[in-house]
Amino acid sequence: MQITKPHAVLLASPGMGHLIPVLELGKRLVTHQDFHVTVFVVAVDVSGENISKLLDSSSEHLDVLMLPTVDISGIVDPDENFVIKIVVTMHESLSAIRSAICGMKIRPTALIVDLFGTEAMAIADELEMLKYVFIASNAWFLAATIYGPAVDKKVLDDEHINQKKPLKIPGCTPIRFEDTLEAFLDPNDPLYHGYLSVGRVIPTADGILVNTWEDLESKTLRALKDDKLLGCVARTTVYPIGPLARAVEAVAENQVLEWLDMQPTESVIYVSFGSGGTLPSKQMMELAWGLEQSQQRFIWVVRPPLENDVSGSFLTVGNGPVGTVDYLPNGFMNRTHNVGLVVPMWAPQAQILEHPSVGAFLSHCGWNSTLESIVSGVPMIAWPLYAEQKMNATMLTEEIGMSVRSRELPTERIVEREEIEMMVRRVMVMDKERHAMKNKVKELKNSALKASSKGGSSYNSLSQLTKDCENRFQCLKVKAEGG
Ligand code: UDP
């Protein structure tokens, strides 16, 4: 067998928030590292973006392959938590993943899975491929994920969950109870045990790729390398290779972008809760009033609200008809039509954030959205809803200083219009506070660019991954050939 260039199979679990960074990783491996990449897409998406557009990302050395859709309707209830649906879908896709790899003419060098794909690492073992985990989030999240199962159960359950003490992770910023990962919250929930198993399996990979960079998280990355701190838990090489943020591609004739072209510089706040975030209906009302009262221009991507939930959630679109705005206050559209745009379901976010008319981003703090805001130099209102977003919001507001947030978590209490109005003004109206946030995010934007450019820390980390991958693959080959 002749090896020409390393070939990586990247596995993307369902959801735009997973597919987008995996595709970006694929492109980076092809353009910077001379890899051949095949992206396996386990699709199911209700976010509103035409998934086929993303699948057009195929190029000479990047193949995007949609795996056969699996029917999980007989296994999980349609109202089941979205995380369970993803986990089951990934499990049911394992045989298709195996067959697709076995069907390739030359066995690929490595399998790179995301957080939901760790079960597929057994296929890599069986087929004598290298296996890597790609954490499409930050190093602090990775630290929590692998430390949770490593720590004494008494510390996690008794101290952190029951007594609500911060979770102290060696060498890292402790995680306040209210920010903790949802999966840690209920030891009686199957998700708790499933998540702890994932945290245990990640360190068995040949390496862990993280969508962060040295300057952003130097302390946590140091802890992950240091055997006296978290290194003994991580046990494998951690490669900070970010930020992999969605590339800004030209969009043909888009009304939102055309509207933005007509607005003054940094005069518009962009409001979006990611590919699937929804708010309770009362919160939608308060947000509408808050935006209107702030008297700032806005673009708001709306999804029909949830009727009874207080906390907001993912992919649980409420009953309101998509494309209408019955759930907004009476007369809202008329009163704001000169200053605001309400966009149903989906907008070209990366392009919007890059637009010079955008001054701030009200976001659920999904990691992709966060990185897109950073690389566009846009300060944020941090409005976390689920997954690791509360940790992200804390990092952005308290450590980095590029965002403001509500006094109480939006998942605990409805944020009222006056507070929203005040937060919008704080990020939009130029005074000392906004100036400081803007400077912070600009600094990060520059460090992000430097890290990904030739010779930068993330660029070098990806080169190191390539070298390690080639060396280890040679060893595997020799072993397989009985050498
Ligand atoms: N996105 C978009 N348009 C939208 C909503 C989301 O392009 O109207 C993209 C956004 O740019 C980001 C991804 O979808 O790349 C959302 O990922 P994130 O990690 O922020 O949140 P998730 O959807 O996973 O909660």
Tab-separated table of C-alpha atoms in Angstrom, residues 38-401:
chain	number	residue	atom	x	y	z
A	38	THR	CA	-13.704	12.821	4.030
A	39	VAL	CA	-16.437	14.300	6.211
A	40	PHE	CA	-19.195	11.884	7.253
A	41	VAL	CA	-22.373	13.781	8.002
A	42	VAL	CA	-24.953	12.237	10.272
A	43	ALA	CA	-27.738	14.571	9.379
A	44	VAL	CA	-31.001	15.615	10.888
A	45	ASP	CA	-31.507	19.298	11.013
A	46	VAL	CA	-34.475	21.496	11.540
A	47	SER	CA	-32.596	24.751	11.888
A	48	GLY	CA	-33.745	26.264	8.637
A	49	GLU	CA	-30.434	26.426	6.779
A	50	ASN	CA	-30.392	24.448	3.617
A	51	ILE	CA	-27.998	21.696	4.624
A	52	SER	CA	-27.203	20.863	1.020
A	53	LYS	CA	-25.532	24.268	0.635
A	54	LEU	CA	-23.072	23.305	3.338
A	55	LEU	CA	-22.532	19.936	1.768
A	56	ASP	CA	-21.355	21.745	-1.341
A	57	SER	CA	-18.137	22.362	0.570
A	58	SER	CA	-16.609	19.410	-1.317
A	59	SER	CA	-13.395	20.271	-3.115
A	60	GLU	CA	-10.533	18.392	-4.694
A	61	HIS	CA	-9.277	16.908	-1.436
A	62	LEU	CA	-12.413	17.261	0.670
A	63	ASP	CA	-15.272	14.824	0.194
A	64	VAL	CA	-18.499	15.316	2.079
A	65	LEU	CA	-20.545	12.177	2.444
A	66	MET	CA	-24.046	12.051	3.842
A	67	LEU	CA	-24.587	8.815	5.784
A	68	PRO	CA	-27.925	7.022	5.325
A	69	THR	CA	-30.607	8.530	7.534
A	70	VAL	CA	-31.488	6.339	10.495
A	71	ASP	CA	-35.003	6.023	11.812
A	72	ILE	CA	-35.012	6.391	15.591
A	73	SER	CA	-38.770	6.846	15.929
A	74	GLY	CA	-39.230	3.325	17.302
A	75	ILE	CA	-36.480	3.832	19.883
A	76	VAL	CA	-37.003	7.302	21.338
A	77	ASP	CA	-40.070	9.339	22.052
A	78	PRO	CA	-40.492	12.325	19.693
A	79	ASP	CA	-40.521	14.637	22.737
A	80	GLU	CA	-37.300	13.220	24.150
A	81	ASN	CA	-34.407	15.561	25.021
A	82	PHE	CA	-32.396	16.502	21.907
A	83	VAL	CA	-29.149	15.188	23.403
A	84	ILE	CA	-30.660	11.700	23.783
A	85	LYS	CA	-31.839	11.873	20.168
A	86	ILE	CA	-28.333	12.741	18.984
A	87	VAL	CA	-26.758	9.976	21.085
A	88	VAL	CA	-29.211	7.366	19.766
A	89	THR	CA	-28.818	8.573	16.169
A	90	MET	CA	-25.048	8.287	16.449
A	91	HIS	CA	-25.315	4.800	17.943
A	92	GLU	CA	-27.662	3.643	15.193
A	93	SER	CA	-25.289	5.062	12.553
A	94	LEU	CA	-22.283	2.991	13.681
A	95	SER	CA	-22.734	0.190	11.159
A	96	ALA	CA	-23.093	2.709	8.299
A	97	ILE	CA	-19.891	4.427	9.460
A	98	ARG	CA	-18.043	1.112	9.538
A	99	SER	CA	-19.308	0.080	6.095
A	100	ALA	CA	-18.419	3.449	4.587
A	101	ILE	CA	-14.840	3.207	5.880
A	102	CYS	CA	-14.483	-0.415	4.799
A	103	GLY	CA	-15.728	0.583	1.346
A	104	MET	CA	-12.840	2.995	0.816
A	105	LYS	CA	-10.100	1.836	-1.568
A	106	ILE	CA	-7.297	2.738	0.801
A	107	ARG	CA	-7.805	2.554	4.538
A	108	PRO	CA	-7.830	6.121	5.934
A	109	THR	CA	-5.108	7.138	8.375
A	110	ALA	CA	-7.294	8.556	11.102
A	111	LEU	CA	-10.829	8.889	12.345
A	112	ILE	CA	-11.638	12.224	13.993
A	113	VAL	CA	-14.897	12.214	15.930
A	114	ASP	CA	-16.725	14.977	17.730
A	115	LEU	CA	-18.062	14.809	21.269
A	116	PHE	CA	-21.059	12.684	20.272
A	117	GLY	CA	-19.036	10.341	18.076
A	118	THR	CA	-16.757	8.725	20.661
A	119	GLU	CA	-18.493	5.352	20.317
A	120	ALA	CA	-17.128	5.190	16.768
A	121	MET	CA	-13.552	5.177	18.094
A	122	ALA	CA	-13.924	1.400	18.524
A	123	ILE	CA	-14.248	1.173	14.720
A	124	ALA	CA	-10.919	2.968	14.352
A	125	ASP	CA	-9.324	0.446	16.717
A	126	GLU	CA	-10.792	-2.481	14.843
A	127	LEU	CA	-9.683	-1.126	11.457
A	128	GLU	CA	-6.249	-0.092	12.746
A	129	MET	CA	-6.710	3.594	12.218
A	130	LEU	CA	-5.675	6.399	14.518
A	131	LYS	CA	-8.448	8.014	16.507
A	132	TYR	CA	-8.819	11.610	17.616
A	133	VAL	CA	-11.536	13.580	19.367
A	134	PHE	CA	-12.376	17.062	18.155
A	135	ILE	CA	-13.882	19.227	20.893
A	136	ALA	CA	-15.677	21.936	18.935
A	137	SER	CA	-15.752	24.033	22.093
A	138	ASN	CA	-13.138	25.466	24.441
A	139	ALA	CA	-10.459	23.967	26.704
A	140	TRP	CA	-12.330	24.831	29.923
A	141	PHE	CA	-15.254	22.739	28.709
A	142	LEU	CA	-12.866	19.899	27.806
A	143	ALA	CA	-11.330	20.161	31.283
A	144	ALA	CA	-14.765	19.865	32.927
A	145	THR	CA	-15.758	16.954	30.684
A	146	ILE	CA	-12.738	14.808	31.461
A	147	TYR	CA	-12.368	15.902	35.077
A	148	GLY	CA	-15.996	15.147	36.038
A	149	PRO	CA	-15.598	11.363	35.761
A	150	ALA	CA	-12.054	11.436	37.161
A	151	VAL	CA	-12.954	13.237	40.361
A	152	ASP	CA	-14.205	11.374	43.419
A	153	LYS	CA	-17.949	10.848	42.926
A	154	LYS	CA	-18.482	12.329	46.387
A	155	VAL	CA	-16.930	15.611	45.258
A	156	LEU	CA	-19.055	15.820	42.122
A	157	ASP	CA	-22.340	14.645	43.643
A	158	ASP	CA	-22.153	15.732	47.304
A	159	GLU	CA	-20.123	18.880	47.177
A	160	HIS	CA	-20.820	20.284	43.724
A	161	ILE	CA	-24.342	19.124	42.946
A	162	ASN	CA	-25.912	18.798	46.422
A	163	GLN	CA	-24.050	21.448	48.399
A	164	LYS	CA	-23.680	23.663	45.307
A	165	LYS	CA	-19.965	24.291	45.938
A	166	PRO	CA	-17.830	25.315	42.941
A	167	LEU	CA	-16.179	22.417	41.100
A	168	LYS	CA	-12.451	22.949	41.531
A	169	ILE	CA	-10.507	21.672	38.518
A	170	PRO	CA	-6.720	21.553	39.049
A	171	GLY	CA	-5.035	24.525	37.405
A	172	CYS	CA	-8.316	25.883	35.958
A	173	THR	CA	-10.927	28.431	36.970
A	174	PRO	CA	-13.449	26.658	39.250
A	175	ILE	CA	-16.948	26.153	37.828
A	176	ARG	CA	-19.731	27.722	39.857
A	177	PHE	CA	-22.636	25.398	40.512
A	178	GLU	CA	-25.036	27.582	38.521
A	179	ASP	CA	-22.747	27.360	35.488
A	180	THR	CA	-22.154	23.644	35.643
A	181	LEU	CA	-22.747	21.346	32.694
A	182	GLU	CA	-26.364	20.180	32.538
A	183	ALA	CA	-25.206	16.594	32.187
A	184	PHE	CA	-23.659	16.707	35.689
A	185	LEU	CA	-26.824	17.913	37.372
A	186	ASP	CA	-28.793	14.749	37.987
A	187	PRO	CA	-26.993	11.521	38.983
A	188	ASN	CA	-30.266	9.646	38.364
A	189	ASP	CA	-30.500	10.744	34.750
A	190	PRO	CA	-29.094	8.342	32.094
A	191	LEU	CA	-27.459	11.402	30.531
A	192	TYR	CA	-25.279	11.804	33.629
A	193	HIS	CA	-23.825	8.301	33.262
A	194	GLY	CA	-23.576	8.576	29.490
A	195	TYR	CA	-21.698	11.854	29.769
A	196	LEU	CA	-19.314	10.515	32.400
A	197	SER	CA	-18.503	7.582	30.086
A	198	VAL	CA	-17.758	9.988	27.240
A	199	GLY	CA	-15.460	11.933	29.577
A	200	ARG	CA	-13.649	8.682	30.404
A	201	VAL	CA	-13.255	7.622	26.774
A	202	ILE	CA	-11.890	10.929	25.425
A	203	PRO	CA	-8.432	10.470	27.030
A	204	THR	CA	-8.059	7.093	25.295
A	205	ALA	CA	-7.788	8.849	21.928
A	206	ASP	CA	-4.468	9.396	20.169
A	207	GLY	CA	-5.032	13.114	20.680
A	208	ILE	CA	-7.657	15.734	21.448
A	209	LEU	CA	-8.199	18.700	19.138
A	210	VAL	CA	-9.792	21.765	20.766
A	211	ASN	CA	-11.328	24.777	19.052
A	212	THR	CA	-9.371	27.322	21.065
A	213	TRP	CA	-5.959	28.961	20.997
A	214	GLU	CA	-3.069	29.563	23.393
A	215	ASP	CA	-3.661	33.263	24.024
A	216	LEU	CA	-7.338	32.754	24.803
A	217	GLU	CA	-6.957	29.938	27.335
A	218	SER	CA	-3.296	29.711	28.258
A	219	LYS	CA	-3.977	28.779	31.906
A	220	THR	CA	-6.357	25.902	31.114
A	221	LEU	CA	-4.198	24.612	28.274
A	222	ARG	CA	-1.179	24.619	30.589
A	223	ALA	CA	-3.158	22.635	33.162
A	224	LEU	CA	-4.181	20.097	30.511
A	225	LYS	CA	-0.511	19.497	29.652
A	226	ASP	CA	0.838	19.430	33.193
A	227	ASP	CA	0.902	15.940	34.713
A	228	LYS	CA	0.725	17.405	38.205
A	229	LEU	CA	-2.520	19.167	37.261
A	230	LEU	CA	-4.885	17.871	34.556
A	231	GLY	CA	-2.309	16.206	32.325
A	232	CYS	CA	-2.676	12.974	34.308
A	233	VAL	CA	-6.398	13.008	33.472
A	234	ALA	CA	-6.049	14.038	29.816
A	235	ARG	CA	-3.269	11.445	29.317
A	236	THR	CA	-2.988	12.261	25.623
A	237	THR	CA	-1.802	15.234	23.588
A	238	VAL	CA	-4.153	18.212	23.500
A	239	TYR	CA	-3.897	20.224	20.283
A	240	PRO	CA	-5.367	23.747	20.483
A	241	ILE	CA	-6.097	24.409	16.814
A	242	GLY	CA	-8.657	27.225	16.839
A	243	PRO	CA	-10.349	29.393	16.201
A	244	LEU	CA	-12.069	27.442	13.463
A	245	ALA	CA	-14.835	29.912	12.775
A	246	ARG	CA	-17.157	29.726	9.829
A	247	ALA	CA	-15.589	31.340	6.786
A	248	VAL	CA	-17.399	34.394	5.458
A	249	GLU	CA	-18.436	33.492	1.953
A	250	ALA	CA	-20.182	35.787	-0.486
A	251	VAL	CA	-23.964	35.453	-0.305
A	252	ALA	CA	-25.906	36.257	-3.440
A	253	GLU	CA	-28.604	38.916	-2.994
A	254	ASN	CA	-29.611	38.726	0.593
A	255	GLN	CA	-32.192	41.171	1.923
A	256	VAL	CA	-30.714	41.232	5.403
A	257	LEU	CA	-27.264	42.151	4.119
A	258	GLU	CA	-28.738	44.710	1.738
A	259	TRP	CA	-30.601	46.291	4.660
A	260	LEU	CA	-27.368	46.335	6.677
A	261	ASP	CA	-25.608	48.136	3.814
A	262	MET	CA	-27.960	51.066	4.393
A	263	GLN	CA	-27.330	51.401	8.158
A	264	PRO	CA	-24.679	53.554	9.845
A	265	THR	CA	-21.444	51.998	11.105
A	266	GLU	CA	-21.808	49.846	14.248
A	267	SER	CA	-25.431	50.922	14.701
A	268	VAL	CA	-27.147	47.489	14.628
A	269	ILE	CA	-27.390	44.823	17.316
A	270	TYR	CA	-27.725	41.283	15.960
A	271	VAL	CA	-29.885	38.963	18.093
A	272	SER	CA	-29.778	35.195	17.615
A	273	PHE	CA	-29.890	32.070	19.751
A	274	GLY	CA	-27.939	29.740	17.494
A	275	SER	CA	-29.155	27.009	15.205
A	276	GLY	CA	-31.926	25.829	17.512
A	277	GLY	CA	-32.337	28.025	20.581
A	278	THR	CA	-35.886	29.007	21.493
A	279	LEU	CA	-37.241	31.252	24.238
A	280	PRO	CA	-40.355	31.019	26.387
A	281	SER	CA	-43.162	33.194	25.009
A	282	LYS	CA	-43.102	35.637	27.934
A	283	GLN	CA	-39.378	36.115	27.384
A	284	MET	CA	-39.927	36.780	23.674
A	285	MET	CA	-42.341	39.562	24.620
A	286	GLU	CA	-39.892	41.123	27.077
A	287	LEU	CA	-37.067	40.902	24.559
A	288	ALA	CA	-39.188	42.629	21.927
A	289	TRP	CA	-40.082	45.426	24.348
A	290	GLY	CA	-36.482	45.743	25.527
A	291	LEU	CA	-35.190	46.059	21.953
A	292	GLU	CA	-37.854	48.622	21.097
A	293	GLN	CA	-37.239	50.682	24.227
A	294	SER	CA	-33.473	50.691	23.645
A	295	GLN	CA	-34.092	52.673	20.443
A	296	GLN	CA	-31.218	50.878	18.752
A	297	ARG	CA	-31.335	49.311	15.309
A	298	PHE	CA	-31.565	45.509	15.377
A	299	ILE	CA	-31.710	42.275	13.381
A	300	TRP	CA	-33.498	39.542	15.299
A	301	VAL	CA	-33.639	35.923	14.153
A	302	VAL	CA	-36.868	34.618	15.659
A	303	ARG	CA	-38.309	31.173	16.164
A	304	PRO	CA	-41.795	30.490	17.517
A	305	PRO	CA	-41.603	30.508	21.314
A	306	LEU	CA	-42.201	27.802	23.869
A	307	GLU	CA	-45.464	28.173	25.690
A	308	ASN	CA	-44.823	26.939	29.200
A	309	ASP	CA	-41.135	26.453	29.746
A	310	VAL	CA	-39.227	29.136	31.658
A	311	SER	CA	-35.769	28.109	30.670
A	312	GLY	CA	-35.544	28.153	26.880
A	313	SER	CA	-34.200	25.156	25.014
A	314	PHE	CA	-32.865	23.617	21.835
A	315	LEU	CA	-34.720	22.380	18.777
A	316	THR	CA	-38.045	22.536	20.557
A	317	VAL	CA	-39.741	24.949	18.267
A	318	GLY	CA	-42.999	26.066	19.849
A	319	ASN	CA	-46.376	25.817	18.215
A	320	GLY	CA	-46.528	29.229	16.595
A	321	PRO	CA	-46.433	29.187	12.806
A	322	VAL	CA	-42.961	29.795	11.419
A	323	GLY	CA	-42.672	33.002	9.420
A	324	THR	CA	-45.356	34.948	11.254
A	325	VAL	CA	-44.842	37.115	14.260
A	326	ASP	CA	-48.086	36.668	16.210
A	327	TYR	CA	-46.028	36.018	19.295
A	328	LEU	CA	-44.491	39.506	19.309
A	329	PRO	CA	-46.212	42.476	21.007
A	330	ASN	CA	-49.117	44.088	19.152
A	331	GLY	CA	-47.871	46.705	16.706
A	332	PHE	CA	-44.182	45.812	17.306
A	333	MET	CA	-43.459	45.273	13.621
A	334	ASN	CA	-45.080	48.565	12.629
A	335	ARG	CA	-43.424	50.604	15.316
A	336	THR	CA	-39.940	49.205	14.623
A	337	HIS	CA	-40.036	48.798	10.850
A	338	ASN	CA	-37.663	51.713	10.313
A	339	VAL	CA	-35.051	50.450	12.733
A	340	GLY	CA	-35.385	46.709	12.918
A	341	LEU	CA	-35.526	43.511	10.917
A	342	VAL	CA	-37.203	40.366	12.175
A	343	VAL	CA	-35.851	37.336	10.327
A	344	PRO	CA	-37.699	34.036	10.716
A	345	MET	CA	-35.593	30.979	11.621
A	346	TRP	CA	-32.222	31.519	9.930
A	347	ALA	CA	-29.904	34.344	8.824
A	348	PRO	CA	-26.416	34.439	7.274
A	349	GLN	CA	-24.802	34.971	10.670
A	350	ALA	CA	-21.094	34.956	9.799
A	351	GLN	CA	-21.695	37.588	7.090
A	352	ILE	CA	-23.877	39.682	9.389
A	353	LEU	CA	-21.281	39.751	12.165
A	354	GLU	CA	-18.559	40.766	9.720
A	355	HIS	CA	-20.658	43.657	8.411
A	356	PRO	CA	-19.390	47.109	9.477
A	357	SER	CA	-22.918	48.211	10.448
A	358	VAL	CA	-23.071	45.621	13.252
A	359	GLY	CA	-22.109	46.948	16.686
A	360	ALA	CA	-23.014	44.101	19.061
A	361	PHE	CA	-24.356	40.540	19.258
A	362	LEU	CA	-26.970	39.283	21.708
A	363	SER	CA	-26.129	35.575	21.706
A	364	HIS	CA	-26.852	32.307	23.485
A	365	CYS	CA	-23.047	31.895	23.614
A	366	GLY	CA	-22.817	28.700	21.578
A	367	TRP	CA	-19.101	28.311	20.944
A	368	ASN	CA	-19.377	28.800	17.160
A	369	SER	CA	-21.328	32.015	17.635
A	370	THR	CA	-18.826	33.160	20.251
A	371	LEU	CA	-15.872	32.567	17.938
A	372	GLU	CA	-17.658	34.279	15.039
A	373	SER	CA	-18.212	37.317	17.271
A	374	ILE	CA	-14.553	37.341	18.330
A	375	VAL	CA	-13.140	37.053	14.811
A	376	SER	CA	-15.488	39.846	13.722
A	377	GLY	CA	-14.468	42.045	16.673
A	378	VAL	CA	-18.041	42.377	17.989
A	379	PRO	CA	-18.866	42.745	21.744
A	380	MET	CA	-21.718	40.628	23.113
A	381	ILE	CA	-24.671	40.359	25.416
A	382	ALA	CA	-24.236	36.875	26.856
A	383	TRP	CA	-27.586	35.075	27.129
A	384	PRO	CA	-26.774	31.401	27.818
A	385	LEU	CA	-29.470	28.743	27.447
A	386	TYR	CA	-28.122	25.158	27.565
A	387	ALA	CA	-25.074	22.861	27.148
A	388	GLU	CA	-21.817	24.612	28.184
A	389	GLN	CA	-23.139	28.094	27.362
A	390	LYS	CA	-23.251	29.256	30.986
A	391	MET	CA	-19.525	28.556	31.324
A	392	ASN	CA	-18.938	30.401	28.048
A	393	ALA	CA	-20.954	33.387	29.260
A	394	THR	CA	-18.915	33.530	32.471
A	395	MET	CA	-15.662	33.325	30.549
A	396	LEU	CA	-16.712	36.082	28.128
A	397	THR	CA	-18.027	38.427	30.795
A	398	GLU	CA	-15.812	37.856	33.817
A	399	GLU	CA	-12.509	36.634	32.401
A	400	ILE	CA	-12.278	38.262	28.998
A	401	GLY	CA	-14.466	41.317	29.555
